[in-house]
Structures are given as C-alpha cells and as structure tokens.
Tab-separated table of C-alpha atoms and ligand atoms in Angstrom:
chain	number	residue	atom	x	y	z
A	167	UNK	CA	61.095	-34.820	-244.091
A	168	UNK	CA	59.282	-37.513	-241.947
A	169	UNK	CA	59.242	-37.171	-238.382
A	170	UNK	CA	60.654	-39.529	-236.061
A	171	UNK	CA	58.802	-41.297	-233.580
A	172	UNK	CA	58.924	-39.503	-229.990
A	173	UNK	CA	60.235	-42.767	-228.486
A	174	UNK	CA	63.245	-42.436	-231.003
A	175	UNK	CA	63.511	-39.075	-230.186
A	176	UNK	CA	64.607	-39.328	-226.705
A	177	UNK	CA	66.093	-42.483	-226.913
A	178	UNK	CA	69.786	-41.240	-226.455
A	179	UNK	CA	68.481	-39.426	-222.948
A	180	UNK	CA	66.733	-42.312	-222.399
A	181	UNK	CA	70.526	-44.616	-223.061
A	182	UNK	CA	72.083	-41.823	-220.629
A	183	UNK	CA	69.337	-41.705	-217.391
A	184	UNK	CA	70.131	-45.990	-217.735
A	185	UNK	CA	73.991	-45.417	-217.502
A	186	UNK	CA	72.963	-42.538	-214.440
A	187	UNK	CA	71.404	-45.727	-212.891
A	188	UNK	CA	73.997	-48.535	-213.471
A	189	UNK	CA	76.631	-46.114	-211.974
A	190	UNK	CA	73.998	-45.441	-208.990
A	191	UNK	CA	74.507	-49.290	-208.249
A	192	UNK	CA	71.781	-50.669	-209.698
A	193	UNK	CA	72.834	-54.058	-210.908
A	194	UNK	CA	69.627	-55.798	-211.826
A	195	UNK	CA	69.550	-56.309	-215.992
A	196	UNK	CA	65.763	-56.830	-216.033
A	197	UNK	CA	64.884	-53.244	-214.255
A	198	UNK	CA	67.653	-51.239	-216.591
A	199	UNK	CA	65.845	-52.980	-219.548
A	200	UNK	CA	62.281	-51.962	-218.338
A	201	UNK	CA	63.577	-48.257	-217.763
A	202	UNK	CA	65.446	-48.306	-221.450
A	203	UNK	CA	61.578	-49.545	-222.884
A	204	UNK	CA	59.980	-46.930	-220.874
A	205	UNK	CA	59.295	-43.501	-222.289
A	206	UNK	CA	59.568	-41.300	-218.779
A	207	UNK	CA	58.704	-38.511	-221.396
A	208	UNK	CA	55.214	-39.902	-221.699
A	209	UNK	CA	54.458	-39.460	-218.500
A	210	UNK	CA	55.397	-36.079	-217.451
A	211	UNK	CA	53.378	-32.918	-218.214
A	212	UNK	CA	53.905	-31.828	-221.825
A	213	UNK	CA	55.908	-28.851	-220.179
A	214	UNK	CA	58.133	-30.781	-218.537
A	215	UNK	CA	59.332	-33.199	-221.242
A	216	UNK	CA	62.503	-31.861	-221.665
A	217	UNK	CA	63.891	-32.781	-217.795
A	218	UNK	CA	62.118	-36.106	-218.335
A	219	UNK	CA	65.167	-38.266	-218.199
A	220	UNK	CA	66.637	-36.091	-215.196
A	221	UNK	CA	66.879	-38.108	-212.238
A	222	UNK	CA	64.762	-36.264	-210.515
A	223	UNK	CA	61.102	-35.933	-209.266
A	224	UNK	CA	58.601	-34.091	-210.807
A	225	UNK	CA	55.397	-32.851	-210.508
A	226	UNK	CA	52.506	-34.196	-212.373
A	227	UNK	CA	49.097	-32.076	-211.262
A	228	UNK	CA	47.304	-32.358	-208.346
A	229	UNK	CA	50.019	-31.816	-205.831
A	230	UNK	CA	51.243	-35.193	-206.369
A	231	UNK	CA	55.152	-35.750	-208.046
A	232	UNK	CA	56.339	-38.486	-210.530
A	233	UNK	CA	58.690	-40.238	-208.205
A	234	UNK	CA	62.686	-39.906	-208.794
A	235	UNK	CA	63.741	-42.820	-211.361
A	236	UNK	CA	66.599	-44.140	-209.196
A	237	UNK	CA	63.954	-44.662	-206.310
A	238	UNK	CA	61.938	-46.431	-208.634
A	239	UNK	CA	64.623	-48.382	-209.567
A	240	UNK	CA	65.929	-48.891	-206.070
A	241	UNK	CA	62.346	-50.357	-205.151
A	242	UNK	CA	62.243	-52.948	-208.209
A	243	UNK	CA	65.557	-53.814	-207.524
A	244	UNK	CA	64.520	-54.687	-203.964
A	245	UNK	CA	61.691	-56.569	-204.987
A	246	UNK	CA	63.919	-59.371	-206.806
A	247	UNK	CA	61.406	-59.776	-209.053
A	248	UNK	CA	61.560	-62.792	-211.388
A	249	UNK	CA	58.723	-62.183	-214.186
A	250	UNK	CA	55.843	-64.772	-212.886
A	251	UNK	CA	54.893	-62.133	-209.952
A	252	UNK	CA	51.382	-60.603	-209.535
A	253	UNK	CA	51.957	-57.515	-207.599
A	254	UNK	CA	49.738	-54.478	-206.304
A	255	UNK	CA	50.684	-50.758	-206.667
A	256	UNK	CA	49.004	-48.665	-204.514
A	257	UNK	CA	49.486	-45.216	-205.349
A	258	UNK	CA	49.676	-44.858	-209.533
A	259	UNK	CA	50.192	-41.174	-210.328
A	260	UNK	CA	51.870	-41.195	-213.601
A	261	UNK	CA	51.408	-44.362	-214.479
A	262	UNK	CA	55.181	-45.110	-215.207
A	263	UNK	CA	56.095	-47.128	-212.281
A	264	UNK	CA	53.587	-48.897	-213.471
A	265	UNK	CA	54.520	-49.581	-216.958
A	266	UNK	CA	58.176	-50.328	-215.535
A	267	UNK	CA	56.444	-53.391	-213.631
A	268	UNK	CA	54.053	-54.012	-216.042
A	269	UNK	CA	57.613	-55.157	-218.091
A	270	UNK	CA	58.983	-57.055	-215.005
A	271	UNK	CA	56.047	-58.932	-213.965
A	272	UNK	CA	53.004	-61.184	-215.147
A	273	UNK	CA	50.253	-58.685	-214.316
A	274	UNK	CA	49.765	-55.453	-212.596
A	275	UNK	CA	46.774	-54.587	-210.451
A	276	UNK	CA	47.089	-50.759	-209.408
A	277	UNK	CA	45.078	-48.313	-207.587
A	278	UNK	CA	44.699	-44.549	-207.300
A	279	UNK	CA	42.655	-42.258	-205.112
A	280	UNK	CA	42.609	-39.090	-207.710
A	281	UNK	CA	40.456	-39.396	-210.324
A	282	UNK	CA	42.297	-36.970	-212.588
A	283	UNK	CA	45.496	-38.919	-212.660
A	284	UNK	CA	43.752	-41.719	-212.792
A	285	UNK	CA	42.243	-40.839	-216.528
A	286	UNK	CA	45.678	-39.329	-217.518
A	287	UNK	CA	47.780	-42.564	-216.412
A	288	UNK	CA	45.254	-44.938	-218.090
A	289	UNK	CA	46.133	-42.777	-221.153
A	290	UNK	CA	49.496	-43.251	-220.972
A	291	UNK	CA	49.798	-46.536	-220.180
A	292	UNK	CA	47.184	-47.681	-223.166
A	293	UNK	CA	49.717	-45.686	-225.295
A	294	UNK	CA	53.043	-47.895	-223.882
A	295	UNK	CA	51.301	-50.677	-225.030
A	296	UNK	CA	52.096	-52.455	-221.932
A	297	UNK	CA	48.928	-55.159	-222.044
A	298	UNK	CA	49.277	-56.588	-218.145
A	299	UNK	CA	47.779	-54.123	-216.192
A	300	UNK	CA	44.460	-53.337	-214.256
A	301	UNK	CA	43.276	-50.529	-212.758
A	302	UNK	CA	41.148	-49.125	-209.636
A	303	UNK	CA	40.287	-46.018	-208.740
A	304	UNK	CA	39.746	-45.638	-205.260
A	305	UNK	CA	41.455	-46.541	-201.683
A	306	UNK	CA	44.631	-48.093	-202.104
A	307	UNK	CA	44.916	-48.249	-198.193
A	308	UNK	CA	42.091	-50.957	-198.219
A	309	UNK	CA	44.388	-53.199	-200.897
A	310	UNK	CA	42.151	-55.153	-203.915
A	311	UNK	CA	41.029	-57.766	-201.933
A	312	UNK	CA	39.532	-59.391	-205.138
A	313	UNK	CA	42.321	-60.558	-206.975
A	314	UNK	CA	44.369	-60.972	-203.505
A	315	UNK	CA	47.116	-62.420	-202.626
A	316	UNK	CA	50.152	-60.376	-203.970
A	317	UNK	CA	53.145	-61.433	-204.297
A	318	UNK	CA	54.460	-58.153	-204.560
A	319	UNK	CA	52.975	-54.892	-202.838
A	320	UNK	CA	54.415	-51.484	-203.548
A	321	UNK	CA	53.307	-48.547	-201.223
A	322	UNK	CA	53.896	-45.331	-203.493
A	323	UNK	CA	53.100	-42.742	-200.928
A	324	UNK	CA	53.619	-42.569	-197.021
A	325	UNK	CA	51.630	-43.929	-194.375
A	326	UNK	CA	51.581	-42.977	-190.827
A	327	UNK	CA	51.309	-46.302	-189.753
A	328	UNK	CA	51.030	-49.587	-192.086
A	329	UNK	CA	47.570	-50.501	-193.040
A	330	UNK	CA	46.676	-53.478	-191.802
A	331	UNK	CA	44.296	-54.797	-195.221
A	332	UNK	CA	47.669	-54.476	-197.157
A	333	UNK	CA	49.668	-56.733	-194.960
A	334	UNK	CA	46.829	-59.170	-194.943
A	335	UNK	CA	47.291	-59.660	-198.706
A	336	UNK	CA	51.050	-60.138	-199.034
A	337	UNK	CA	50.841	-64.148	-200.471
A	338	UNK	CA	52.951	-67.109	-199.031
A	339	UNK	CA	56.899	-65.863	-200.000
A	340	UNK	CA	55.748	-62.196	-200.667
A	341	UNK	CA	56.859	-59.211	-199.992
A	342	UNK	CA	56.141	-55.303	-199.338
A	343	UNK	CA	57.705	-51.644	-199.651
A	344	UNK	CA	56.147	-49.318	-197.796
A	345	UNK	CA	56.828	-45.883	-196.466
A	346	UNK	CA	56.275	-45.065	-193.184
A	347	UNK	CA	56.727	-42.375	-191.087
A	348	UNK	CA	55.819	-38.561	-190.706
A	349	UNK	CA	53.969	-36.629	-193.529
A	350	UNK	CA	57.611	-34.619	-194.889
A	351	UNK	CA	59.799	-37.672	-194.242
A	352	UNK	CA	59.129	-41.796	-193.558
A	353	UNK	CA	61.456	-44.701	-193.642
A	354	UNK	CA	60.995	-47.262	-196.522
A	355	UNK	CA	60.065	-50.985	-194.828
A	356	UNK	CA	60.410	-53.904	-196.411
A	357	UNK	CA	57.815	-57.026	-195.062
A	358	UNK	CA	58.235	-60.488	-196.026
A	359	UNK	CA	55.650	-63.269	-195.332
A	360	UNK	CA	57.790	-66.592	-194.354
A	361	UNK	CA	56.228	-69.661	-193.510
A	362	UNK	CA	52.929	-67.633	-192.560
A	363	UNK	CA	54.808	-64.827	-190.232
A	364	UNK	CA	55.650	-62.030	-191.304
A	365	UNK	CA	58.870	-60.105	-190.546
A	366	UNK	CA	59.798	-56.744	-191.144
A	367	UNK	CA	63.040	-54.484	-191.941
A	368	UNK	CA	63.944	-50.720	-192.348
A	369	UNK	CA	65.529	-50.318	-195.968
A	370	UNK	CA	66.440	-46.395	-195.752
A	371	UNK	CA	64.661	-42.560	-194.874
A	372	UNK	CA	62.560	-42.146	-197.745
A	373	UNK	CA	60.566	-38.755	-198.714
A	374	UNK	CA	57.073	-39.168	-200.594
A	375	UNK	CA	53.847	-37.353	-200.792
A	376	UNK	CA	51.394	-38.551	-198.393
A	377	UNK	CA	48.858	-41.942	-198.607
A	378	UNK	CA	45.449	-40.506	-198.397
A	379	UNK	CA	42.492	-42.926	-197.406
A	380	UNK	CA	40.670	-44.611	-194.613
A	381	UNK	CA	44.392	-46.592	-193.130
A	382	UNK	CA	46.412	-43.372	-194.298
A	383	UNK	CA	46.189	-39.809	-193.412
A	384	UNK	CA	42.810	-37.493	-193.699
A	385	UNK	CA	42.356	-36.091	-196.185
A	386	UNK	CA	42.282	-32.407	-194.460
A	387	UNK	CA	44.452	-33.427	-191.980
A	388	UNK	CA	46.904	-30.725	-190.835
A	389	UNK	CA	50.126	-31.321	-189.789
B	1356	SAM	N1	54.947	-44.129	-208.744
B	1356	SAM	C1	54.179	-43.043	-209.276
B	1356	SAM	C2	54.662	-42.634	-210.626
B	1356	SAM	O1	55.450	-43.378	-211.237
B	1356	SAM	O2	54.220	-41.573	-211.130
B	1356	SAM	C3	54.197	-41.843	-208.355
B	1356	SAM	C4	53.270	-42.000	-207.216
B	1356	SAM	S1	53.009	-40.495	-206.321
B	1356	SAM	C5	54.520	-40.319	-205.451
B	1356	SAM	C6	51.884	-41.102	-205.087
B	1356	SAM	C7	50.477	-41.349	-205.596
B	1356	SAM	O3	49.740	-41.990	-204.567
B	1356	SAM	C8	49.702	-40.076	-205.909
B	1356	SAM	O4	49.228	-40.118	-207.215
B	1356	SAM	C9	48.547	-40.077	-204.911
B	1356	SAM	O5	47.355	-39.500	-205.405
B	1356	SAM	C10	48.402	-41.559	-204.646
B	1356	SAM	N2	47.716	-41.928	-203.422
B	1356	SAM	C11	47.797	-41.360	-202.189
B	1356	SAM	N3	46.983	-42.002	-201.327
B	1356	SAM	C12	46.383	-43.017	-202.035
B	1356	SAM	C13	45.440	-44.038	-201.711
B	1356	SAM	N4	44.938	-44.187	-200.485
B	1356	SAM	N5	45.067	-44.886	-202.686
B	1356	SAM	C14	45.541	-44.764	-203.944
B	1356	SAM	N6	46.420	-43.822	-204.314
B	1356	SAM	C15	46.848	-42.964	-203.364
C-alpha cells in the first residue's frame, strides 16, 4: 500500500477548520485559500498534530504558543491585503502565519528573537515551499530597517507601549497591527500612515505572549 502524502492526509480537517472560519465571519476568499494551502499540522509539535486544525492556540516550545487560526485570520483579513504588499512580521514562532502571508503577499521579511524557533520555523517553511520569505533572527522591536518601508507590519506578541522604529517604517498608505497593553491582556491597534500622518484605532482586547526586546518588555521583567 503506498502512503499518502501528510498534506492529503489532513486535508478534510484542513476543508473543516476553513468552514469553522467562514462561519466565524471571515469573508475574505484570498485568506480562506491561504489557510486551505497551509498545513497547520506542519507547524505544531509532532505531539500535537492531531488538534492541529482545532481553532485553538497551541504551544510550540519555549513558552511561546502558535497563535489561534481565527486570530490569524482576523488580522489578514484586517490587513486588506491585495497580493503586491511587502510586509514585516515581527514575532515568527511557528512559522505559519508566515507561510499564510507568504501566499497573500509579494514577499515576507520576518523576525524572531528565539533562536530555537527560529531554526524550527525556517524548517518548516523551506518544507511549504512558500519561496517569498526572509528571515532575521534578532529584535523585532527595532523593525528591519534595511529593506524598510512596509506596507504591512504585523506585531505577533504584545508590547507595553508601541515601539517607535516600527511606526517609523510603516510606507506611504500602510498599515500596522499591534498589541498593546499589559503582559496577560493588550488591545489590538490598527495604524495607518495617510498623507504622511499617521492615525490610529483600537480593533478589539487581544491576549498574546509578550514582545521581548529593547522597545518591548525585559527580558526578566516581573510583572
Ligand atoms: N504568529 C506566530 C505563529 O504563527 O506561530 C505565533 C507568534 S507567537 C504568539 C509570538 C512570537 O514572538 C514568539 O515566537 C516570540 O518568541 C516572538 N517574539 C517576542 N518578542 C520578540 C521580538 N522582540 N522580536 C522578535 N520576535 C519576538
């Protein structure tokens, strides 16, 4: 008997956690598609494969958590992305989020602090095949000022207060999700640079591990 690819294996939970997401609300064709190419399964610790198309968060080592997909969704969604963006991701973990935008956008630039995830998400996103993406490992709080501007910043982790070198690369038209708030709970923001000003708006309470790094928390900082 031959075996069947993993991808084809959980391609039916895969069909379902898309159908958990339309009835959710999400609307947007081009993020449903990116989730149905996606194998969440990939990206999850080997143990864990089998609540991979739950919509919920998991962990993935390292106290850090695989976000929930309908936040993930929720984000891109928000983003109204329309393919030609180059956007920053400042917080990879898993690497999926990434390989969801790496789908919806022209090219990924995305940055994370732990060098352990780090190596496992540039596994996993080699093995999705998704060709569009760079990576850094280091600060995300100090942005990539290299390739800079973005049109497109997600925050994937919560920030006491926004740092100021990510606001300084949103492009002309761009725009930026970013938690913000206490360590345990932060409210999602949404900045938009019009016509050179920026202007900001509270999308909904949020809940994410916290951003680590020189415009984020310390690193042994206490609550
Ligand atoms: N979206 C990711 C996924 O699909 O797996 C989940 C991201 S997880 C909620 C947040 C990540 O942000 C963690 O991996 C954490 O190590 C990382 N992080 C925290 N502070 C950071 C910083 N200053 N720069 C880069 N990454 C950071």
């Amino acid at each position: 008997m031959v075996a069947r690819p993993v991808e084809q294996e959980f391609r039916g939970a895969r069909l379902r956690l898309v159908e958990t997401l339309r009835e959710r609300g999400i609307r947007d064709l081009a993020v449903l598609r990116a989730f149905e190419q996606t194998p969440r399964h990939q990206f999850v610790p080997t143990g864990l494969r089998h609540r991979a198309y739950e919509d919920s968060a998991l962990p993935i080592g390292n106290g850090q958590t695989i976000s929930q997909p309908s936040i993930h969704a929720r984000y891109l969604e928000l983003l109204a992305l329309n393919g030609r963006e180059r956007v920053l991701e400042v917080g990879t973990g898993s690497g999926y989020q990434t390989v969801l935008l790496g789908h919806l956008v022209e090219q990924v630039f995305t940055i994370e602090r732990i060098a352990a995830l780090y190596q496992q998400a540039r596994e996993a996103i080699q093995r999705s095949g998704v060709a569009n993406v760079s990576m850094l490992l280091g600060d995300g709080t100090l942005g990539w000022r290299e390739y800079a501007p973005y049109d497109a910043i997600l925050v994937s982790a919560g920030a006491p207060s926004v740092p100021e070198p990510l606001l300084a690369q949103i492009a002309e038209g761009g725009r930026m999700l970013v938690p913000v708030g206490a360590k345990d709970e932060q409210r999602l923001v949404i900045y938009r640079r019009v016509n050179g000003q920026l202007d900001h708006k509270e999308v909904a309470p949020v809940r994410f591990v916290p951003l680590v790094g020189h415009h984020g928390w310390d690193k042994d900082e206490r609550r």
